[in-house]
Short mmCIF file of C-alpha atoms in Angstrom, two decimals:
data_model
loop_
_atom_site.label_atom_id
_atom_site.label_comp_id
_atom_site.label_asym_id
_atom_site.label_seq_id
_atom_site.Cartn_x
_atom_site.Cartn_y
_atom_site.Cartn_z
CA MET A 21 -68.81 -63.14 128.63
CA SER A 22 -67.00 -60.24 129.12
CA ALA A 23 -63.44 -60.13 131.76
CA SER A 24 -63.01 -56.90 132.15
CA ALA A 25 -58.64 -55.43 132.96
CA ALA A 26 -60.43 -51.96 133.58
CA THR A 27 -58.38 -49.71 135.69
CA GLN A 28 -60.09 -46.43 136.86
CA GLY A 29 -57.84 -43.69 135.92
CA THR A 30 -56.02 -45.02 133.43
CA PRO A 31 -58.56 -45.39 131.26
CA THR A 32 -55.44 -46.20 127.50
CA PHE A 33 -55.04 -49.12 129.63
CA ALA A 34 -58.80 -51.02 129.70
CA TYR A 35 -59.30 -54.35 128.04
CA ASP A 36 -62.09 -56.98 128.16
CA VAL A 37 -62.35 -59.67 126.77
CA THR A 38 -65.10 -60.83 124.43
CA ALA A 39 -66.31 -64.00 123.39
CA VAL A 40 -67.28 -63.74 119.34
CA ASP A 41 -69.44 -66.22 116.79
CA PRO A 42 -66.33 -67.75 114.20
CA ARG A 43 -68.34 -67.77 111.45
CA ALA A 44 -68.91 -64.09 111.97
CA ASN A 45 -65.82 -63.10 112.96
CA GLU A 46 -64.21 -64.83 109.90
CA ALA A 47 -62.43 -61.26 108.19
CA LEU A 48 -61.55 -60.29 111.98
CA PHE A 49 -59.38 -63.09 112.04
CA VAL A 50 -57.61 -62.41 108.94
CA SER A 51 -56.98 -58.49 110.39
CA LEU A 52 -55.54 -59.54 113.31
CA ARG A 53 -53.79 -62.48 112.58
CA ARG A 54 -51.86 -60.35 109.61
CA ALA A 55 -51.18 -57.56 112.35
CA SER A 56 -49.81 -59.84 114.78
CA LEU A 57 -47.57 -62.15 111.99
CA GLY A 58 -47.33 -60.43 108.91
CA ASP A 59 -48.67 -61.27 105.62
CA ASP A 60 -50.39 -65.21 104.87
CA ALA A 61 -52.59 -65.75 102.39
CA THR A 62 -53.76 -68.28 103.08
CA SER A 63 -54.80 -67.10 106.83
CA GLU A 64 -58.68 -67.12 105.09
CA ALA A 65 -57.70 -71.35 104.61
CA ILE A 66 -56.69 -71.58 107.75
CA PHE A 67 -59.41 -69.44 110.46
CA ARG A 68 -62.58 -71.88 107.74
CA TRP A 69 -60.59 -75.24 108.10
CA GLN A 70 -59.70 -74.71 112.00
CA TYR A 71 -62.77 -72.78 113.02
CA LEU A 72 -65.57 -74.33 111.23
CA GLU A 73 -64.96 -77.98 109.64
CA GLY A 74 -63.77 -79.41 112.68
CA PRO A 75 -65.05 -83.25 113.31
CA GLU A 76 -66.84 -81.68 116.79
CA GLY A 77 -67.84 -78.65 115.42
CA PRO A 78 -67.00 -74.60 115.21
CA THR A 79 -64.11 -74.00 117.69
CA GLU A 80 -64.57 -71.08 120.03
CA ALA A 81 -63.61 -67.64 119.71
CA LEU A 82 -62.44 -64.45 121.86
CA VAL A 83 -61.51 -61.46 120.95
CA LEU A 84 -59.13 -58.91 123.35
CA ARG A 85 -60.74 -55.59 122.49
CA HIS A 86 -58.27 -52.24 123.71
CA LEU A 87 -60.92 -49.68 125.55
CA ASP A 88 -60.22 -46.57 124.92
CA PRO A 89 -60.63 -46.08 121.61
CA VAL A 90 -63.08 -49.28 121.09
CA GLU A 91 -61.03 -51.48 119.90
CA PRO A 92 -59.44 -55.66 118.35
CA VAL A 93 -56.51 -56.04 119.21
CA GLY A 94 -55.84 -59.93 120.45
CA TRP A 95 -57.26 -63.13 119.68
CA THR A 96 -57.56 -66.81 121.12
CA SER A 97 -59.61 -69.53 120.99
CA VAL A 98 -60.78 -72.84 122.54
CA GLN A 99 -61.43 -76.06 120.09
CA PRO A 100 -62.79 -79.45 121.03
CA ARG A 101 -60.73 -82.34 121.03
CA ARG A 102 -62.03 -85.50 122.13
CA LEU A 103 -59.54 -86.96 124.30
CA ALA A 104 -59.01 -91.55 125.46
CA ILE A 105 -58.97 -91.03 128.97
CA ASP A 106 -58.03 -94.28 131.24
CA GLY A 107 -60.63 -96.14 129.07
CA HIS A 108 -63.51 -93.56 128.56
CA VAL A 109 -64.05 -90.75 125.87
CA GLU A 110 -63.95 -87.59 126.96
CA LEU A 111 -64.37 -83.89 125.49
CA ALA A 112 -61.27 -81.37 126.11
CA GLY A 113 -59.63 -77.68 124.81
CA LEU A 114 -57.14 -77.43 123.28
CA LEU A 115 -55.55 -73.93 123.57
CA VAL A 116 -54.97 -72.32 119.37
CA ASN A 117 -54.16 -68.98 118.26
CA LEU A 118 -52.44 -66.63 120.50
CA VAL A 119 -52.74 -63.55 118.56
CA VAL A 120 -51.75 -59.71 120.24
CA VAL A 121 -51.36 -57.27 117.57
CA PRO A 122 -47.51 -55.60 119.27
CA ALA A 123 -48.49 -52.08 120.30
CA HIS A 124 -50.70 -53.36 122.50
CA ARG A 125 -48.01 -56.99 123.38
CA THR A 126 -47.77 -56.34 127.06
CA ALA A 127 -47.65 -59.09 130.15
CA ARG A 128 -51.80 -57.91 130.69
CA PRO A 129 -53.27 -57.84 128.57
CA ALA A 130 -51.84 -60.89 127.46
CA LEU A 131 -52.62 -62.03 130.18
CA LEU A 132 -56.52 -61.04 130.54
CA LEU A 133 -56.60 -63.13 126.87
CA GLN A 134 -55.14 -66.23 128.85
CA ARG A 135 -57.23 -65.99 131.82
CA GLY A 136 -60.34 -65.52 129.66
CA ALA A 137 -59.02 -69.02 128.00
CA LEU A 138 -58.80 -70.52 130.59
CA ALA A 139 -62.57 -69.24 131.96
CA ALA A 140 -64.31 -70.10 128.57
CA ALA A 141 -62.69 -74.32 128.38
CA ARG A 142 -63.66 -74.44 132.16
CA ARG A 143 -67.14 -74.04 131.07
CA SER A 144 -67.13 -75.83 128.30
CA TYR A 145 -64.98 -78.56 128.73
CA GLU A 146 -63.99 -81.09 132.14
CA LEU A 147 -59.77 -80.74 131.25
CA SER A 148 -58.61 -78.36 129.68
CA TYR A 149 -54.48 -78.44 126.98
CA GLY A 150 -52.33 -76.73 125.01
CA TYR A 151 -48.77 -75.80 123.55
CA PRO A 152 -47.51 -72.45 124.31
CA ASN A 153 -44.49 -71.45 123.29
CA ARG A 154 -41.70 -70.07 125.17
CA ALA A 155 -43.07 -65.83 125.07
CA ALA A 156 -46.47 -67.34 126.31
CA LEU A 157 -45.42 -69.56 128.80
CA ALA A 158 -45.31 -68.28 131.84
CA GLY A 159 -49.10 -66.18 131.16
CA PHE A 160 -50.10 -69.33 130.85
CA LEU A 161 -49.17 -70.80 134.24
CA ARG A 162 -49.85 -67.58 135.97
CA ALA A 163 -53.84 -67.65 134.59
CA GLY A 164 -53.95 -71.15 136.18
CA TYR A 165 -52.46 -73.87 133.97
CA ARG A 166 -49.47 -76.22 134.84
CA LYS A 167 -46.81 -77.82 133.38
CA LEU A 168 -47.17 -80.80 131.88
CA GLY A 169 -43.92 -81.55 130.30
CA ALA A 170 -41.25 -80.18 127.47
CA PHE A 171 -42.02 -81.27 123.84
CA VAL A 172 -39.45 -82.13 122.58
CA ARG A 173 -38.11 -82.11 118.58
CA TYR A 174 -36.12 -85.32 117.54
CA THR A 175 -34.49 -85.72 114.81
CA CYS A 176 -32.80 -89.15 112.14
CA PRO A 177 -30.20 -88.13 110.00
CA LEU A 178 -31.06 -90.32 106.45
CA ARG A 179 -27.84 -88.99 105.13
CA ASP A 180 -25.34 -89.34 107.60
CA PHE A 181 -22.55 -90.81 105.83
CA ASP A 182 -22.22 -88.58 102.82
CA ALA A 183 -22.96 -85.67 105.21
CA ALA A 184 -19.54 -86.52 106.80
CA LEU A 185 -17.67 -87.35 103.77
CA ALA A 186 -19.07 -83.21 103.88
CA ARG A 187 -17.59 -81.93 106.32
CA ALA A 188 -13.53 -84.09 106.32
CA GLY A 189 -13.91 -82.25 103.00
CA VAL A 190 -13.08 -85.65 100.85
CA GLY A 191 -12.84 -84.96 97.33
CA ALA A 192 -15.29 -86.18 94.66
CA GLY A 193 -13.09 -88.95 93.99
CA MET A 194 -12.40 -90.49 97.38
CA ALA A 195 -15.88 -89.88 97.37
CA ARG A 196 -17.00 -92.73 94.71
CA PHE A 197 -14.05 -94.98 96.25
CA ALA A 198 -16.48 -94.21 99.80
CA GLY A 199 -19.82 -94.74 97.36
CA GLY A 200 -20.10 -98.44 98.19
CA ALA A 201 -19.63 -97.77 102.08
CA ALA A 202 -22.07 -95.33 102.32
CA GLY A 203 -24.71 -97.79 101.01
CA LEU A 204 -23.66 -99.91 103.83
CA PHE A 205 -24.37 -96.92 106.27
CA GLY A 206 -27.72 -95.74 104.64
CA PRO A 207 -30.40 -96.58 102.50
CA ALA A 208 -29.23 -100.67 102.17
CA ALA A 209 -29.06 -100.88 106.24
CA ARG A 210 -32.16 -99.25 106.97
CA ARG A 211 -33.95 -101.27 104.08
CA ALA A 212 -32.63 -104.46 106.52
CA LEU A 213 -33.49 -103.65 108.98
CA TRP A 214 -37.49 -104.00 107.58
CA TRP A 215 -36.88 -106.77 105.87
CA ARG A 216 -37.15 -108.36 109.48
CA TRP A 217 -40.60 -107.17 109.92
CA ARG A 218 -41.43 -108.29 106.05
CA HIS A 219 -43.03 -111.67 106.69
CA ARG A 220 -45.36 -110.00 109.68
CA TYR A 221 -46.70 -106.41 108.16
CA ALA A 222 -47.06 -104.26 104.96
CA PHE A 223 -46.58 -100.60 104.47
CA ALA A 224 -48.68 -98.47 102.31
CA TRP A 225 -48.45 -94.22 102.12
CA THR A 226 -52.43 -93.22 101.01
CA ASP A 227 -54.08 -89.86 101.10
CA THR A 228 -56.98 -91.22 102.20
CA VAL A 229 -58.55 -93.05 105.31
CA ASP A 230 -60.92 -95.44 106.51
CA GLU A 231 -62.63 -97.43 108.12
CA ARG A 232 -60.04 -99.17 108.95
CA LEU A 233 -58.67 -96.35 111.60
CA ASP A 234 -61.92 -96.06 112.99
CA ALA A 235 -60.87 -99.83 114.30
CA LEU A 236 -57.73 -99.32 115.09
CA TRP A 237 -59.08 -95.54 117.08
CA ALA A 238 -62.49 -97.94 118.95
CA ARG A 239 -59.02 -100.74 120.46
CA ALA A 240 -56.67 -97.39 121.24
CA SER A 241 -59.49 -96.38 123.85
CA ALA A 242 -60.67 -98.95 124.91
CA ALA A 243 -57.38 -100.11 126.19
CA SER A 244 -56.53 -96.58 126.92
CA GLN A 245 -56.37 -98.21 130.25
CA GLY A 246 -53.75 -95.97 132.73
CA ARG A 247 -52.98 -93.19 129.76
CA VAL A 248 -53.73 -90.40 127.96
CA LEU A 249 -54.36 -90.19 124.33
CA GLY A 250 -55.85 -88.12 121.75
CA GLU A 251 -58.64 -89.14 119.08
CA ARG A 252 -57.08 -90.54 115.56
CA SER A 253 -60.64 -91.64 114.24
CA ALA A 254 -60.78 -91.23 110.78
CA ALA A 255 -62.01 -89.12 110.38
CA PHE A 256 -60.28 -86.57 113.11
CA LEU A 257 -56.94 -87.85 110.65
CA ARG A 258 -58.48 -86.64 107.63
CA TRP A 259 -59.76 -83.22 108.99
CA ARG A 260 -56.39 -82.56 110.95
CA LEU A 261 -54.05 -84.23 108.44
CA LEU A 262 -55.09 -84.68 105.14
CA ALA A 263 -57.70 -81.64 104.43
CA HIS A 264 -54.59 -79.44 106.62
CA PRO A 265 -54.63 -75.75 103.63
CA ASP A 266 -51.07 -76.11 104.20
CA GLU A 267 -49.39 -79.42 105.42
CA ALA A 268 -51.12 -81.99 103.62
CA HIS A 269 -50.08 -84.63 105.42
CA ALA A 270 -49.22 -88.48 103.89
CA LEU A 271 -50.52 -91.33 105.55
CA GLY A 272 -48.22 -94.39 105.85
CA LEU A 273 -49.88 -97.43 107.40
CA LEU A 274 -48.75 -100.54 108.76
CA VAL A 275 -50.70 -103.62 107.74
CA GLU A 276 -51.00 -107.09 109.63
CA ARG A 277 -50.39 -109.66 106.56
CA ARG A 278 -52.24 -112.34 108.64
CA SER A 279 -54.74 -110.53 110.58
CA GLY A 280 -55.67 -107.58 107.82
CA GLU A 281 -55.74 -104.84 110.41
CA LEU A 282 -54.24 -101.78 110.65
CA ARG A 283 -51.52 -101.49 113.36
CA GLY A 284 -50.28 -98.31 112.98
CA TYR A 285 -49.51 -95.16 111.22
CA VAL A 286 -48.14 -92.20 110.05
CA ALA A 287 -48.78 -89.36 108.53
CA VAL A 288 -45.15 -87.42 106.84
CA ARG A 289 -45.09 -84.04 104.96
CA ARG A 290 -41.89 -83.27 103.08
CA SER A 291 -40.45 -79.43 103.64
CA GLY A 292 -37.78 -80.17 100.87
CA GLU A 293 -35.46 -82.18 101.80
CA ARG A 294 -36.16 -83.48 104.95
CA VAL A 295 -39.55 -84.71 106.80
CA GLU A 296 -41.51 -83.80 109.00
CA VAL A 297 -44.11 -85.95 111.22
CA GLY A 298 -47.08 -84.23 112.30
CA ASP A 299 -48.35 -87.79 113.91
CA PHE A 300 -47.68 -91.68 114.37
CA TYR A 301 -49.57 -94.37 116.44
CA ALA A 302 -48.74 -97.98 116.78
CA GLU A 303 -50.10 -101.01 118.93
CA ASP A 304 -48.56 -101.85 121.68
CA GLY A 305 -45.11 -104.77 119.22
CA SER A 306 -45.57 -102.02 117.01
CA TYR A 307 -43.83 -98.83 116.63
CA GLY A 308 -40.77 -100.60 116.03
CA PRO A 309 -41.69 -101.92 112.11
CA LEU A 310 -43.73 -98.82 111.85
CA LEU A 311 -40.96 -96.43 112.30
CA ASP A 312 -38.19 -98.96 110.49
CA ALA A 313 -40.70 -99.30 107.48
CA MET A 314 -41.25 -95.56 107.37
CA LEU A 315 -37.18 -95.45 107.31
CA ALA A 316 -36.55 -97.49 105.45
CA ASP A 317 -39.13 -95.97 102.27
CA LEU A 318 -37.30 -92.08 103.31
CA SER A 319 -33.69 -93.10 102.64
CA HIS A 320 -34.45 -94.14 98.57
CA ASP A 321 -36.26 -90.83 97.91
CA GLY A 322 -33.93 -88.54 98.84
CA VAL A 323 -34.66 -87.18 102.16
CA GLU A 324 -31.73 -85.63 104.49
CA GLY A 325 -33.57 -85.94 107.62
CA VAL A 326 -36.45 -86.82 109.78
CA ASP A 327 -37.40 -84.95 112.56
CA VAL A 328 -40.86 -85.87 115.24
CA GLY A 329 -41.65 -84.23 117.79
CA TYR A 330 -43.18 -86.23 120.98
CA LEU A 331 -44.69 -85.48 124.14
CA GLY A 332 -44.98 -89.77 126.49
CA ARG A 333 -44.08 -93.03 126.93
CA PRO A 334 -41.02 -94.70 127.57
CA GLU A 335 -41.16 -97.30 125.93
CA VAL A 336 -41.68 -95.16 122.34
CA VAL A 337 -39.63 -92.31 122.98
CA ALA A 338 -36.65 -96.09 123.16
CA ALA A 339 -37.93 -97.18 119.78
CA LEU A 340 -36.78 -92.97 118.00
CA ARG A 341 -33.66 -93.74 119.86
CA ALA A 342 -33.53 -96.73 118.78
CA ARG A 343 -33.27 -95.67 115.18
CA GLY A 344 -31.58 -92.88 114.96
CA PHE A 345 -32.90 -90.54 116.80
CA ARG A 346 -32.03 -88.14 119.39
CA PRO A 347 -33.53 -84.93 121.04
CA ARG A 348 -32.36 -82.16 119.64
CA GLU A 349 -34.29 -79.18 121.29
CA ASP A 350 -37.64 -78.99 123.56
CA LEU A 351 -40.51 -77.26 120.85
CA ARG A 352 -43.33 -76.15 123.62
CA THR A 353 -43.88 -76.92 126.62
CA VAL A 354 -46.97 -78.32 127.10
CA ILE A 355 -49.73 -77.28 130.23
CA VAL A 356 -53.26 -78.82 131.09
CA ASP A 357 -55.73 -77.95 133.11
CA PRO A 358 -57.06 -81.42 134.83
CA GLY A 359 -60.21 -80.81 135.99
CA SER A 360 -61.63 -83.47 138.20
CA VAL A 361 -59.03 -86.41 136.00
CA PRO A 362 -57.00 -87.51 139.14
CA ALA A 363 -53.23 -86.36 138.85
CA TRP A 364 -51.30 -89.61 138.66
CA LEU A 365 -52.91 -89.31 134.50
CA TRP A 366 -51.03 -86.24 134.09
CA GLU A 367 -47.97 -87.83 134.40
CA PRO A 368 -45.45 -87.55 131.07
CA SER A 369 -45.45 -91.27 130.65
CA ARG A 370 -48.79 -92.12 130.25
CA GLN A 371 -49.63 -89.16 127.69
CA HIS A 372 -48.78 -90.17 123.67
CA LEU A 373 -48.94 -86.71 122.39
CA THR A 374 -48.28 -86.03 118.88
CA SER A 375 -48.05 -82.20 116.57
CA ALA A 376 -51.30 -84.03 115.39
CA ASP A 377 -52.98 -83.42 119.62
CA GLY A 378 -51.68 -79.88 119.53
CA ASP A 379 -51.91 -76.85 116.81
CA LEU A 380 -47.98 -77.11 115.56
#
C-alpha cells in the first residue's frame, strides 16, 4: 500500500506511506521511536511485546517516508483487538504508536500517516478506534474518525486526612493527638466498607491468570447485548497486563464464596506512593465489592492515592464516585471509525473502556 502526498514542483514536501513487515523492521521502529520520543532503553522489548507477541497475531505497521531524500520519518500501526459488540465478538483495529520525527512534525505528513492508518484499518477490520493525544486528535478527525467521548482520569485519595493536617500546618504534637481520628477517616473506614461484603466475596492478589478469567469473559461477551466490551480473556490479560515490559500489573480477583466463580478483577501497578489502575471489570452488582476490596487493601499498604482512567457506563462511574473517586482531567479523546456497526452502539454510556483497551 502506498498513499502518495507528492506535490509536483515541491519535491522536498513529498511523502508516502507504506506497509512494512514489523518482524523485519525492529531496528527502524526503535530508531524512529527514539528520534521522536527520546532515548528509551526498553524500546526493543516494547516492540517485541506490542508487535509480535499479541494474542491475535502481529500488529500491522506503516512507515511514513520522506521522498527527497528518501528516508523514513514516521511510523504508526494498527493492532488487532477483539471486541464483544451487541452479543457478538468482532475483530477490530486499535491505532497505536503514531510517531513523526521532529524535523517533519507538521500537519501534512502527520495527516498522511493518519489517513494511511485509517485505510489500513478499513481493509483489515470491521471497525477501528484509538486514544490519540491532544496533538494528534484534530488530524485523526480530519482523516475520517469521529469522537466517541472523553477518557477521564478519576483520582481517589487514600491519605486525605493526613494531607489535610499537613496543608493546615498542624505540628507534630497535634498530629499525634489527631492520629486516632485519622484512622477513622482512612484505613479503618475503608476496611469497614469491605467487611460488609466479606460474607459473600473473597478477594486476593495474584500475578497469574487462569481459566476463571476465560469463564468471566465468556459470560461477559455473551451478555454484551446493547454494549461494547473489549476482550478480557486470560490470554489477553496475561499479555496486556502481566507481560508488559515496563508496566507489569498485579491482578486482584473477586470470587463469590458460594459458587466459587470469579465475579470481577482489578489490575494495578504501583509508582511511588500512588497506584494506577490499568484495568477493571466486574459483573453487574459486583463493582462495589470489587472497588471496596481494592481500596481497603491499598489503604493499608502506604498508598497515597489511586488513579483510574475510564470512559463508559454511568453505573460504573457512580460506583467510582461513591467511593471517593473524582474526575481530575480528560486524559485522551477516544475516537472510532464504526464501519457498519449501528451508530446507537457508539454512545459513551454503552462502552467499558479502560487503559488496557488502548495503548496507554
